[in-house]
mmCIF file of C-alpha atoms in Angstrom:
data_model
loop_
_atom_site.group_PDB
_atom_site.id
_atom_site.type_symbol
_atom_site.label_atom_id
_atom_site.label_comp_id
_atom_site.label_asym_id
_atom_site.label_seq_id
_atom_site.Cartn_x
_atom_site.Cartn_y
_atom_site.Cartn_z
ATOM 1 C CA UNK A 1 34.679 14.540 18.141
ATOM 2 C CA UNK A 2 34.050 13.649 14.547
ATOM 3 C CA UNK A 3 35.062 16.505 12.017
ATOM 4 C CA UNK A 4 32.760 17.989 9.266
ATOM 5 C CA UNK A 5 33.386 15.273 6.583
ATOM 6 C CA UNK A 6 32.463 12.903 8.670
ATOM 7 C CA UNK A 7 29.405 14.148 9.933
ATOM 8 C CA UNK A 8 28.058 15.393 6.174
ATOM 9 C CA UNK A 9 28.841 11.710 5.241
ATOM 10 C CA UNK A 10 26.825 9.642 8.743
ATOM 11 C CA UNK A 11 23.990 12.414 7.737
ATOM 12 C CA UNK A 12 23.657 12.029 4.019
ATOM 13 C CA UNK A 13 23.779 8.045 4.464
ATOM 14 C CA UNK A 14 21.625 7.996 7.644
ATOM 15 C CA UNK A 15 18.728 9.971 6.225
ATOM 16 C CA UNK A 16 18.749 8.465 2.913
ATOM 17 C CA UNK A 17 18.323 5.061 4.116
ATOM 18 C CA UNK A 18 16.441 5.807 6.817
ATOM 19 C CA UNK A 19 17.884 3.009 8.783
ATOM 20 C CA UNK A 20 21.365 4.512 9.963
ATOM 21 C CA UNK A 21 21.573 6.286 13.034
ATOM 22 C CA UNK A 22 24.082 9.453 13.375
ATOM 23 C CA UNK A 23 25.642 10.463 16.234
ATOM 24 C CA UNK A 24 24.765 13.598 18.164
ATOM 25 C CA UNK A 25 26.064 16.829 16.268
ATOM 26 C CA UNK A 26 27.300 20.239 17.526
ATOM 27 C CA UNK A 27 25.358 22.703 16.065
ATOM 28 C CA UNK A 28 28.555 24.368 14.325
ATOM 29 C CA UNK A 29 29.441 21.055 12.643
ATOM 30 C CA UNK A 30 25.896 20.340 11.589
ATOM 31 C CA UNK A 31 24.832 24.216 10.389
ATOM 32 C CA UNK A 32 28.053 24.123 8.376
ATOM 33 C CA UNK A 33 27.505 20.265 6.848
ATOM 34 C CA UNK A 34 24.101 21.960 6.137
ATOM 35 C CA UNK A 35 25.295 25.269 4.084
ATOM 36 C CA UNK A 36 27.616 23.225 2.009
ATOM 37 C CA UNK A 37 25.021 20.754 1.128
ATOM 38 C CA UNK A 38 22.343 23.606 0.467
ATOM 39 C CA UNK A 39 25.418 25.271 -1.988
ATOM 40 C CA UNK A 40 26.264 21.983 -3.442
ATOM 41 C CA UNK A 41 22.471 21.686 -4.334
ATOM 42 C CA UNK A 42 21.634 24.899 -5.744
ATOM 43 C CA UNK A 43 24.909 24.305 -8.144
ATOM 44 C CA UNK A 44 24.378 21.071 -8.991
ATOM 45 C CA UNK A 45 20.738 20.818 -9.361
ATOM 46 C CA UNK A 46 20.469 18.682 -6.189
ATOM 47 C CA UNK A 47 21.732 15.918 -8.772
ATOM 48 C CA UNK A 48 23.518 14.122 -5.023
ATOM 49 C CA UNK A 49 20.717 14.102 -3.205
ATOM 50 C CA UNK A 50 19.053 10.324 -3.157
ATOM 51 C CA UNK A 51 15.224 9.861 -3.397
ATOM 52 C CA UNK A 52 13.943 6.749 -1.899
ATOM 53 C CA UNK A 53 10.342 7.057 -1.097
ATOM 54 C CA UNK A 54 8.070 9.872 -2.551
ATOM 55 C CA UNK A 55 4.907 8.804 -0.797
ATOM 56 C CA UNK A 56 2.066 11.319 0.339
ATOM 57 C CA UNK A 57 2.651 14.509 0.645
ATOM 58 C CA UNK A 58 3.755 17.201 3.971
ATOM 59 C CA UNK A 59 0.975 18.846 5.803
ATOM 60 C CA UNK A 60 1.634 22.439 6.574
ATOM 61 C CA UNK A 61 1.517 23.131 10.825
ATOM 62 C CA UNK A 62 1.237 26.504 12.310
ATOM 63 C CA UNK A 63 3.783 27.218 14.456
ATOM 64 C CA UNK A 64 3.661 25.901 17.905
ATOM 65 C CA UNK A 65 4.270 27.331 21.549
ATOM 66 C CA UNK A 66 7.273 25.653 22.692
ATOM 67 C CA UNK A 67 7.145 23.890 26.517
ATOM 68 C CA UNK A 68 10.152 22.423 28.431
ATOM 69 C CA UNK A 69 9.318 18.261 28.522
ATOM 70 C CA UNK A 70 9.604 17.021 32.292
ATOM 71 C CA UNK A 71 12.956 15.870 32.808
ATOM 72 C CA UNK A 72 13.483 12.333 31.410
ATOM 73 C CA UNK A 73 13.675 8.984 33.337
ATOM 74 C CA UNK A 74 17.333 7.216 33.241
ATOM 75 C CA UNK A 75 17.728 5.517 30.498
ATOM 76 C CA UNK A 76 17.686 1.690 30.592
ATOM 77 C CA UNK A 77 14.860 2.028 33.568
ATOM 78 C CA UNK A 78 11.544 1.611 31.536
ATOM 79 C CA UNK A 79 9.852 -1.164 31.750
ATOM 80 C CA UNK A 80 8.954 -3.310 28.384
ATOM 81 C CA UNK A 81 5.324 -2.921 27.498
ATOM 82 C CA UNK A 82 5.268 0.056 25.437
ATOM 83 C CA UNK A 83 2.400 1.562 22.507
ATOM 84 C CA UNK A 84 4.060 0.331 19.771
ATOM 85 C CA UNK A 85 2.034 1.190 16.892
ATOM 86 C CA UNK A 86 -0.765 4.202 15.675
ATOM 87 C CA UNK A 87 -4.326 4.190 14.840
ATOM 88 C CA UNK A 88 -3.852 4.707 11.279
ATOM 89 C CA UNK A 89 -0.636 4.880 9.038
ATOM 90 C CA UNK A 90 0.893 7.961 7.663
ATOM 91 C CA UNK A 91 -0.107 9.696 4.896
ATOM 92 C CA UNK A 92 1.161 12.867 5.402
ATOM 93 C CA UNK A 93 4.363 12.963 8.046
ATOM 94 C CA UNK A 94 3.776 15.912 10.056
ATOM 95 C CA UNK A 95 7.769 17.683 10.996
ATOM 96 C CA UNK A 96 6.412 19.152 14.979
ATOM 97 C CA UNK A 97 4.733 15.935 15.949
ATOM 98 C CA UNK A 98 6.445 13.052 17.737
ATOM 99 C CA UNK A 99 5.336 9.879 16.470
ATOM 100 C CA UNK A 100 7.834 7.662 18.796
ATOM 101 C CA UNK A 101 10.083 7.786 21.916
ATOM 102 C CA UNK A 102 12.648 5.252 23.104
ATOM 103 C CA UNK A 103 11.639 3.928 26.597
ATOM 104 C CA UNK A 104 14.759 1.489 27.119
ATOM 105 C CA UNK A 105 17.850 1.523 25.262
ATOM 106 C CA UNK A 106 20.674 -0.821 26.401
ATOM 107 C CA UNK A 107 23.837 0.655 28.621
ATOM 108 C CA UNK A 108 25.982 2.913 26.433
ATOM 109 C CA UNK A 109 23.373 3.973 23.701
ATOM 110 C CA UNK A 110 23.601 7.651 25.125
ATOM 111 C CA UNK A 111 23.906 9.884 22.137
ATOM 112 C CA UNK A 112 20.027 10.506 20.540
ATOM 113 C CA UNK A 113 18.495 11.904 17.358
ATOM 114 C CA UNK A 114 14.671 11.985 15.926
ATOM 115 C CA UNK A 115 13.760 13.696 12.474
ATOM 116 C CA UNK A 116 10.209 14.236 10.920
ATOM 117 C CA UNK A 117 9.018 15.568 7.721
ATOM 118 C CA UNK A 118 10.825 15.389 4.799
ATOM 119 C CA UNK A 119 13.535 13.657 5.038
ATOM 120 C CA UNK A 120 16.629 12.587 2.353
ATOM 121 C CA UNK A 121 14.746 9.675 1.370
ATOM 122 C CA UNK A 122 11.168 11.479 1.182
ATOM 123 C CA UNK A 123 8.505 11.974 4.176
ATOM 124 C CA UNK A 124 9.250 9.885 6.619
ATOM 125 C CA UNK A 125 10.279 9.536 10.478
ATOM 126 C CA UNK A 126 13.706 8.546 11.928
ATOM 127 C CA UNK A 127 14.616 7.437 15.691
ATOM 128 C CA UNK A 128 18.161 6.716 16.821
ATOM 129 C CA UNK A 129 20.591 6.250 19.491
ATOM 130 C CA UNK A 130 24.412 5.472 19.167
ATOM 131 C CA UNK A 131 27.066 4.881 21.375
ATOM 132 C CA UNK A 132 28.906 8.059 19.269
ATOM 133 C CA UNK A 133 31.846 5.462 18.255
ATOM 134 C CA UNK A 134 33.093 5.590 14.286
ATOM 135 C CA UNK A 135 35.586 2.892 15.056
ATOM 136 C CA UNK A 136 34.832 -1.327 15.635
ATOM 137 C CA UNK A 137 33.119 -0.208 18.973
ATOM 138 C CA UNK A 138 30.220 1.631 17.372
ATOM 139 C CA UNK A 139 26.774 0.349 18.238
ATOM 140 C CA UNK A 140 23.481 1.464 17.281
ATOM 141 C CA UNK A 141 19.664 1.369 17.146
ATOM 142 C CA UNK A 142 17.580 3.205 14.772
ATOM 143 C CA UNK A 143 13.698 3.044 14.103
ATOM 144 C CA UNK A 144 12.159 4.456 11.016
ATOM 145 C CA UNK A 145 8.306 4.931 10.478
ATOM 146 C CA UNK A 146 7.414 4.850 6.896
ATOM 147 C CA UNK A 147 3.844 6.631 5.111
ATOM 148 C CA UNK A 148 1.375 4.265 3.834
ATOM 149 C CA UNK A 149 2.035 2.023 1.031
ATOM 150 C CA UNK A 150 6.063 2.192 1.641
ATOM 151 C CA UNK A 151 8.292 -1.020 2.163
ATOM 152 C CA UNK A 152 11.439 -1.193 3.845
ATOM 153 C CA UNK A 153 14.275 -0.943 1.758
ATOM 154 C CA UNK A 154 17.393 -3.097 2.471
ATOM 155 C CA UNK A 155 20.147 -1.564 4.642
ATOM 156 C CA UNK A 156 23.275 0.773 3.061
ATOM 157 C CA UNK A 157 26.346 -0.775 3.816
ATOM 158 C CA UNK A 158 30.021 0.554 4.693
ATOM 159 C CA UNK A 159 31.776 -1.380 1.950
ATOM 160 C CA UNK A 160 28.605 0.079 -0.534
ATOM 161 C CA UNK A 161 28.122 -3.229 -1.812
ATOM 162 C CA UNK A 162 24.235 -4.311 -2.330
ATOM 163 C CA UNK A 163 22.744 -5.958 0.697
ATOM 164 C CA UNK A 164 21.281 -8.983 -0.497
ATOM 165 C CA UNK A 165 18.223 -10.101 1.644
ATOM 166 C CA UNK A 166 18.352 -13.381 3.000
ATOM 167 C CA UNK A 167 15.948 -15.540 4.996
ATOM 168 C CA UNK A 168 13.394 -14.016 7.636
ATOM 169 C CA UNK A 169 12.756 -15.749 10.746
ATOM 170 C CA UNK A 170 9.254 -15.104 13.288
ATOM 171 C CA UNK A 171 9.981 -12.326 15.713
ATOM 172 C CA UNK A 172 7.739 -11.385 18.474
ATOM 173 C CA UNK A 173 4.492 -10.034 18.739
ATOM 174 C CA UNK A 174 4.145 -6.475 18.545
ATOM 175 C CA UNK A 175 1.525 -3.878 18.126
ATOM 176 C CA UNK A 176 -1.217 -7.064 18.369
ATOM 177 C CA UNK A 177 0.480 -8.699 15.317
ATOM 178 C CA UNK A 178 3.381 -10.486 14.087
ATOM 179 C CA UNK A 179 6.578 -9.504 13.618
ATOM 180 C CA UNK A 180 9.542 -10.687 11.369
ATOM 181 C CA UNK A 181 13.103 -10.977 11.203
ATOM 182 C CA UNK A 182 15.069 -9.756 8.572
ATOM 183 C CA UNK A 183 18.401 -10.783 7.298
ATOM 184 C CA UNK A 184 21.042 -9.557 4.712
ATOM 185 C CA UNK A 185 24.291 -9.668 3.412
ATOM 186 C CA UNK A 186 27.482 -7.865 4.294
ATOM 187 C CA UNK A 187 26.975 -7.105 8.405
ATOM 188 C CA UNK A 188 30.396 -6.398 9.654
ATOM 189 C CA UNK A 189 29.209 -6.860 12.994
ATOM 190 C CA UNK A 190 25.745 -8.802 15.177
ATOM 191 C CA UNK A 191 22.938 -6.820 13.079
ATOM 192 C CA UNK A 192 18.949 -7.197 14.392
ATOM 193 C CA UNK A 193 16.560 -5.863 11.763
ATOM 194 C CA UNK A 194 12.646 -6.405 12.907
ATOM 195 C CA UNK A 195 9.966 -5.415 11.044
ATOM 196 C CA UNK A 196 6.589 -5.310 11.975
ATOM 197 C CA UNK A 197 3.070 -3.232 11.271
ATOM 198 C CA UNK A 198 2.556 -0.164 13.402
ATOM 199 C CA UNK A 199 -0.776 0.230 11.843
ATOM 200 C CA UNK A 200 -2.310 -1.151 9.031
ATOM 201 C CA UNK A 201 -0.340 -1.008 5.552
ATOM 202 C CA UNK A 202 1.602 1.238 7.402
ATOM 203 C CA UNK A 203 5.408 -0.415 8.100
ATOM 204 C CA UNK A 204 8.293 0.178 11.356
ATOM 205 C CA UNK A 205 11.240 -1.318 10.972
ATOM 206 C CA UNK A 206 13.939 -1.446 14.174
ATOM 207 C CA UNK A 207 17.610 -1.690 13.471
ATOM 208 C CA UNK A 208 20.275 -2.207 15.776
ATOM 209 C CA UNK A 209 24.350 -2.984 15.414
ATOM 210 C CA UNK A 210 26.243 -4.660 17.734
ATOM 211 C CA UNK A 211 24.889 -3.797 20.880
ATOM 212 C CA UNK A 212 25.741 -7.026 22.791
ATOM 213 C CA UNK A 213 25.966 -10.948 22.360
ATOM 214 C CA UNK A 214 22.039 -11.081 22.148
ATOM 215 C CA UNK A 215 21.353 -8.591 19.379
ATOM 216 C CA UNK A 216 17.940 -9.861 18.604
ATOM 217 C CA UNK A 217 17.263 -9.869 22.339
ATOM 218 C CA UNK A 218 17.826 -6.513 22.642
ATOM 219 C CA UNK A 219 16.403 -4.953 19.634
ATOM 220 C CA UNK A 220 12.952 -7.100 21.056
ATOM 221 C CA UNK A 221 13.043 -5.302 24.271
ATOM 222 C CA UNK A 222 13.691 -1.825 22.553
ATOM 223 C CA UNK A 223 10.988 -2.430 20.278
ATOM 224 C CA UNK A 224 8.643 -3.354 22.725
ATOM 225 C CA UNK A 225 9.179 -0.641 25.097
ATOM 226 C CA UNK A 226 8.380 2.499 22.604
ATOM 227 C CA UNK A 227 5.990 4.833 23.050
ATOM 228 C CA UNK A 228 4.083 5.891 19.916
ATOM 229 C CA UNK A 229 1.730 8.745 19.679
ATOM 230 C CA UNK A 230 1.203 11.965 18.020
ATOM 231 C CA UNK A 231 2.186 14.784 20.581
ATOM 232 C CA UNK A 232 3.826 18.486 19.501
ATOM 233 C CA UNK A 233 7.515 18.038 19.610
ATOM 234 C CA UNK A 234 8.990 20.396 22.772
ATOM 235 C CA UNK A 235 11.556 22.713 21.383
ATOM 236 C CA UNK A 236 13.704 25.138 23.188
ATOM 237 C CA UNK A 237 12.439 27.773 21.293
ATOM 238 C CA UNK A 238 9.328 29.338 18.667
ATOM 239 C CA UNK A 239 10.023 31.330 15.528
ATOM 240 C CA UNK A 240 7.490 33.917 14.708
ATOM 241 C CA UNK A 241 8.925 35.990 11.633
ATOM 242 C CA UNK A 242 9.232 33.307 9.097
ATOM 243 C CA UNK A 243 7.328 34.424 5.899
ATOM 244 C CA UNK A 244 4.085 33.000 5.351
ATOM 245 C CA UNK A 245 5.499 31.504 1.889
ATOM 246 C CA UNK A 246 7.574 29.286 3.165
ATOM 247 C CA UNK A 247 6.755 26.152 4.078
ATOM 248 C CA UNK A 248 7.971 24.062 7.602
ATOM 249 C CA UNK A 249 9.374 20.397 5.942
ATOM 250 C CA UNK A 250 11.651 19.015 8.866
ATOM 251 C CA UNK A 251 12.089 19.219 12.361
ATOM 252 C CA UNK A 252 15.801 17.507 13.616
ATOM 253 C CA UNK A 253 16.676 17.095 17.356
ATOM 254 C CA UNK A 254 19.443 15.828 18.666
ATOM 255 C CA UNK A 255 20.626 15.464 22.135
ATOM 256 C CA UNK A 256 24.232 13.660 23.681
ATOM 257 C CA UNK A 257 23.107 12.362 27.681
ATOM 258 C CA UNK A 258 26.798 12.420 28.919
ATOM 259 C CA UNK A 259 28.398 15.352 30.377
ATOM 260 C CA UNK A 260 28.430 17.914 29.622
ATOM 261 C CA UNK A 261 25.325 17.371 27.943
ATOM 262 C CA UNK A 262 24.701 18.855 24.547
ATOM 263 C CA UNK A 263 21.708 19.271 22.117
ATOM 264 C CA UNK A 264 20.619 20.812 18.967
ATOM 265 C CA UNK A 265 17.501 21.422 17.652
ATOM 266 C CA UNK A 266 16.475 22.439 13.822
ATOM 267 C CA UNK A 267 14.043 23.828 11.401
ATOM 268 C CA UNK A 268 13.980 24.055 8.113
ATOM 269 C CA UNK A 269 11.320 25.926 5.734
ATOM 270 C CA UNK A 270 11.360 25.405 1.973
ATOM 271 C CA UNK A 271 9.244 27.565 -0.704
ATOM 272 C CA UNK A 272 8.311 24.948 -2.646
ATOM 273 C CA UNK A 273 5.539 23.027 -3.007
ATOM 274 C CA UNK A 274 5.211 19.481 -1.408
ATOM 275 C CA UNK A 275 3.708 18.313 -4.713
ATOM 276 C CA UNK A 276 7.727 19.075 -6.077
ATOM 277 C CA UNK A 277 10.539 16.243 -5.598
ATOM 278 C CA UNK A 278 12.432 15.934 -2.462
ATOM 279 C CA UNK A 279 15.205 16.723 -3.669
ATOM 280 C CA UNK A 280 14.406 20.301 -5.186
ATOM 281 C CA UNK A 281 12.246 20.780 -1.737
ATOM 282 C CA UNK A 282 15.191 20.729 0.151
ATOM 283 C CA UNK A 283 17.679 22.572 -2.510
ATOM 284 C CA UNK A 284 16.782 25.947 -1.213
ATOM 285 C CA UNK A 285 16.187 26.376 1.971
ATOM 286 C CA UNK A 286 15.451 28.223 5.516
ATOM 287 C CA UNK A 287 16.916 26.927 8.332
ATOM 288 C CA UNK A 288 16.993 27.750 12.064
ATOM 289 C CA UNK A 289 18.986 25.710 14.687
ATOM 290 C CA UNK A 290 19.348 26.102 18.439
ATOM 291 C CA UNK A 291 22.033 24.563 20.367
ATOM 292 C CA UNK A 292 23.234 24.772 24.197
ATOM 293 C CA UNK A 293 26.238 27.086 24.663
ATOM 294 C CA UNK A 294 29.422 26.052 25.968
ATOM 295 C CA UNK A 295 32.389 28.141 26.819
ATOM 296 C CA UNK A 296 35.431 26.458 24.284
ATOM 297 C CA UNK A 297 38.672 27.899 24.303
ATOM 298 C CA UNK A 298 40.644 25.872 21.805
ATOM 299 C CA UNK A 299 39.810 27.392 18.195
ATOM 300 C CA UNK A 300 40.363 23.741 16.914
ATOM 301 C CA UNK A 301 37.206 23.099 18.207
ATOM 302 C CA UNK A 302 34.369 23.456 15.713
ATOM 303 C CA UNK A 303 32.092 25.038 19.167
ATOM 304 C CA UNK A 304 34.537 28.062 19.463
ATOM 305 C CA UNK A 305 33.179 31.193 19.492
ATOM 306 C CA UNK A 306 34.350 33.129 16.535
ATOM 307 C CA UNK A 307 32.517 35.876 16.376
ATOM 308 C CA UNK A 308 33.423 39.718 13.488
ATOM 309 C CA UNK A 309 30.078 41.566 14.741
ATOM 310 C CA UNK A 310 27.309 41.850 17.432
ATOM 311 C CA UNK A 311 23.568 41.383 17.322
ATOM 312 C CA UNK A 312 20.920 42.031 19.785
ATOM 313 C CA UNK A 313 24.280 42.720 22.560
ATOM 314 C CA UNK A 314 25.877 39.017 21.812
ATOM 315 C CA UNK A 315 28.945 38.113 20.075
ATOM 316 C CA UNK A 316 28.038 37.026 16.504
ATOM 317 C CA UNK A 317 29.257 35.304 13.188
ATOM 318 C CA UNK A 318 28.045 36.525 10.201
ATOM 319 C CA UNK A 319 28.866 35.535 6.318
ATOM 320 C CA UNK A 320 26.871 35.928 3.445
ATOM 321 C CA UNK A 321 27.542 35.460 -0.323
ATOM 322 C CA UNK A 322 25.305 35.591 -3.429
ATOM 323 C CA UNK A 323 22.025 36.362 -1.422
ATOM 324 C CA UNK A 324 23.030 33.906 0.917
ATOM 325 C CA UNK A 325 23.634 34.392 4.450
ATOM 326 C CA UNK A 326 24.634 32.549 7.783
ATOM 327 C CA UNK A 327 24.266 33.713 11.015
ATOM 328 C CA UNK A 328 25.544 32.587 14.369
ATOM 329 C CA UNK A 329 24.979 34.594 17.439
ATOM 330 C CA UNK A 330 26.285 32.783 20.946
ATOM 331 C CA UNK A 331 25.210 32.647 24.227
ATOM 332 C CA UNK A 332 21.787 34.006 24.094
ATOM 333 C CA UNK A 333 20.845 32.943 27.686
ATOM 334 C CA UNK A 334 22.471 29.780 27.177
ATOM 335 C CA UNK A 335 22.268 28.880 23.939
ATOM 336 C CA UNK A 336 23.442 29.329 20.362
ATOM 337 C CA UNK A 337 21.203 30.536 17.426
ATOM 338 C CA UNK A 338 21.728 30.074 13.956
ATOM 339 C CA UNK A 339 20.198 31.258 10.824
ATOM 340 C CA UNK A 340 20.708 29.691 7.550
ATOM 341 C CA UNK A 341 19.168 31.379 4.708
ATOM 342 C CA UNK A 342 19.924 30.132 0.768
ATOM 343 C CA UNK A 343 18.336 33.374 -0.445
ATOM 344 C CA UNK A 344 14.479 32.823 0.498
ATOM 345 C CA UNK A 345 14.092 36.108 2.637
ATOM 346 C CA UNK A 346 15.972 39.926 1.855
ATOM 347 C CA UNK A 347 19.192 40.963 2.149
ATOM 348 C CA UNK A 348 19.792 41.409 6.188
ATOM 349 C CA UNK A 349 16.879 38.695 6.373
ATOM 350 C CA UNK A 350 18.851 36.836 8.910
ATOM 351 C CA UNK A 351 19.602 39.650 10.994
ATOM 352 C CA UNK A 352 15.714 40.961 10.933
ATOM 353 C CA UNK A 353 14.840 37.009 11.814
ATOM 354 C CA UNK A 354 16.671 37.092 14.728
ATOM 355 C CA UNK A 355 14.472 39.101 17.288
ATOM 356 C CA UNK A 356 11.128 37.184 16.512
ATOM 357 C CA UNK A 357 13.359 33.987 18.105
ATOM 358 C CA UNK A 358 12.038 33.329 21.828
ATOM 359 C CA UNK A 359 13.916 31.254 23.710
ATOM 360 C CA UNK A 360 12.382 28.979 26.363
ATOM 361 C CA UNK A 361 13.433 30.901 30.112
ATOM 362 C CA UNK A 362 16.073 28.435 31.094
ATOM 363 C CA UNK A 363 17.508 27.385 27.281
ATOM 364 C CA UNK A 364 20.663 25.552 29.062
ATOM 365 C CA UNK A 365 18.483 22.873 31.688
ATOM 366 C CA UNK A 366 16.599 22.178 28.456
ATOM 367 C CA UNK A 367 16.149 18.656 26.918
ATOM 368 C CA UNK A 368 14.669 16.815 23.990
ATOM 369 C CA UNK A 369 11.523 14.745 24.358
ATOM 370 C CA UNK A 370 13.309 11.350 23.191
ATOM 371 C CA UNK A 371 12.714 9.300 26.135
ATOM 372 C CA UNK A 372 10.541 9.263 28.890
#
């Protein structure tokens, strides 16, 4: 299990380039990484935060009623021959829609993670799945989707040196058109990065990291076994007491396939408007994350329950500091909920926020709509 620092740092460097993929979180690990980078933020002006792309702006969804996806196919079963581009590019990225599923993912790549909206890096999509290694064994795939206009940027290396881009090479056909290669310096280990157009001026770009002699062979048969489209994200849960001010900017599943399975599931609101920069978007925010319960006893474990009050009957966590608050409350039929609130709704806002969450009616059978 990796501990907080190294989950704030896969997240921050993930997101900003778009191109890393992060292993799955627990939701304690990832609500906590969260508050300290929301506090960090608000006292540092957000100076940290990287802006990469600042194209189009967010649209702003209703709320949708959440529905439990049908229960995914193995992994590693679906044929090639997937929809791998849109209609039209992005212009706007919207955070509840799913613009692309994995539909084979070599043996091992078990731990998963998609992200709309506004991202680090500015509006933008993100699809991974790791092997949830930090060590020589890791391997990984990510996709990213980028709005209109954008080009791929080059990908962030360990050592933090530049990566230099080197020669391209023809890959293979995809979405009716070509597809190509791209190479740079400083891989510690068999990188695959294909680009190609998902619609018109609109760019994908496939990464993957030593999964296997072939790496180029396998990140072709990944890419050409997505499914694209533009369907409402399934999440365990809908959140009807949000103020109308506030504005939905990213949507952040995550799910782990080996047992005992895990996932997490996020929102976050902002009050700002998506005309402002990324980075003061996301300075202040609203966030609300699900996660499936387990029963830990060891309090080194970042899951154990920890709870100094009660809400609503369940065992609860509560802080709060300078208008800021953080609830936790366990093993609401299954699952966690937590509230994190940098001082967008009134004092006991998290508490009052809690009772408008519905859960779907089996939370802990529930899974993410990654793969099909």
């Amino acid at each position: 299990m990796l501990d907080e620092r190294q989950i704030g740092d896969l997240m921050l460097t993930e997101i900003e380039s778009a191109e890393r993929p992060s292993v799955v979180l627990d939701v304690e690990g990832a609500m906590s990484t969260a508050r300290r980078q929301r506090h960090l933020a608000q006292g540092a002006g957000a100076a940290l935060l990287a802006v990469a792309l600042t194209v189009g702006g967010l649209t702003l969804p209703n709320l949708l009623t959440p529905d439990r996806p049908p229960a995914p196919a193995p992994l590693g079963t679906a044929p090639a021959g997937g929809e791998t581009g849109l209609p039209v590019a992005l212009t706007t990225v919207d955070p509840q829609r799913v613009y692309v599923r994995f539909g084979w993912l070599p043996d091992g790549l078990r731990d998963l993670q998609y992200q709309a909206g506004l991202l680090l890096s500015g509006p933008g999509v993100h699809l991974g799945a790791s092997n949830g290694r930090t060590d020589d064994q890791r391997q990984f795939v990510a996709v990213s989707l980028l709005p209109k206009g954008a080009q791929p940027s080059a990908p962030q290396r360990d050592s933090a040196e530049p990566a230099v881009a080197g020669a391209t090479e023809a890959g293979p056909e995809l979405n009716g058109g070509p597809s190509v290669f791209a190479s740079y310096s400083g891989a510690e280990k068999p990188e695959a990065i294909l680009r190609w157009r998902y619609a018109p001026d609109g760019w994908a770009q496939l990464r993957m990291v030593g999964a296997g002699p072939d790496v180029r062979a396998a990140a072709t048969h990944v890419a050409r076994s997505l499914r694209f489209g533009s369907d409402p994200v399934p999440m365990p849960a809908t959140v009807a007491g949000v103020p109308t001010d506030l504005r939905l900017i990213t949507l952040d599943v995550n799910e782990s396939l080996d047992e005992p399975r895990s996932w997490y599931a996020g929102w976050t609101w902002t009050a700002q408007p998506d005309t402002a920069e990324p980075q003061w978007q996301r300075a202040r925010t609203l966030s609300v994350g699900v996660s499936r319960y387990r029963n830990v006893t060891d309090p080194a474990d970042k899951a154990y329950v920890d709870p100094n009050t009660t809400v609503g009957g369940h065992q609860a966590r509560f802080s709060g500091e300078d208008g800021n608050e953080s609830l936790t409350v366990y093993d609401v039929n299954g699952a966690n909920v937590t509230i994190d609130d940098s001082a967008l709704l009134p004092t006991g806002g998290t508490r009052a926020l809690f009772p408008t969450i519905t859960l779907v009616a089996d939370p802990a059978a529930w899974h993410t709509h990654l793969h099909r």
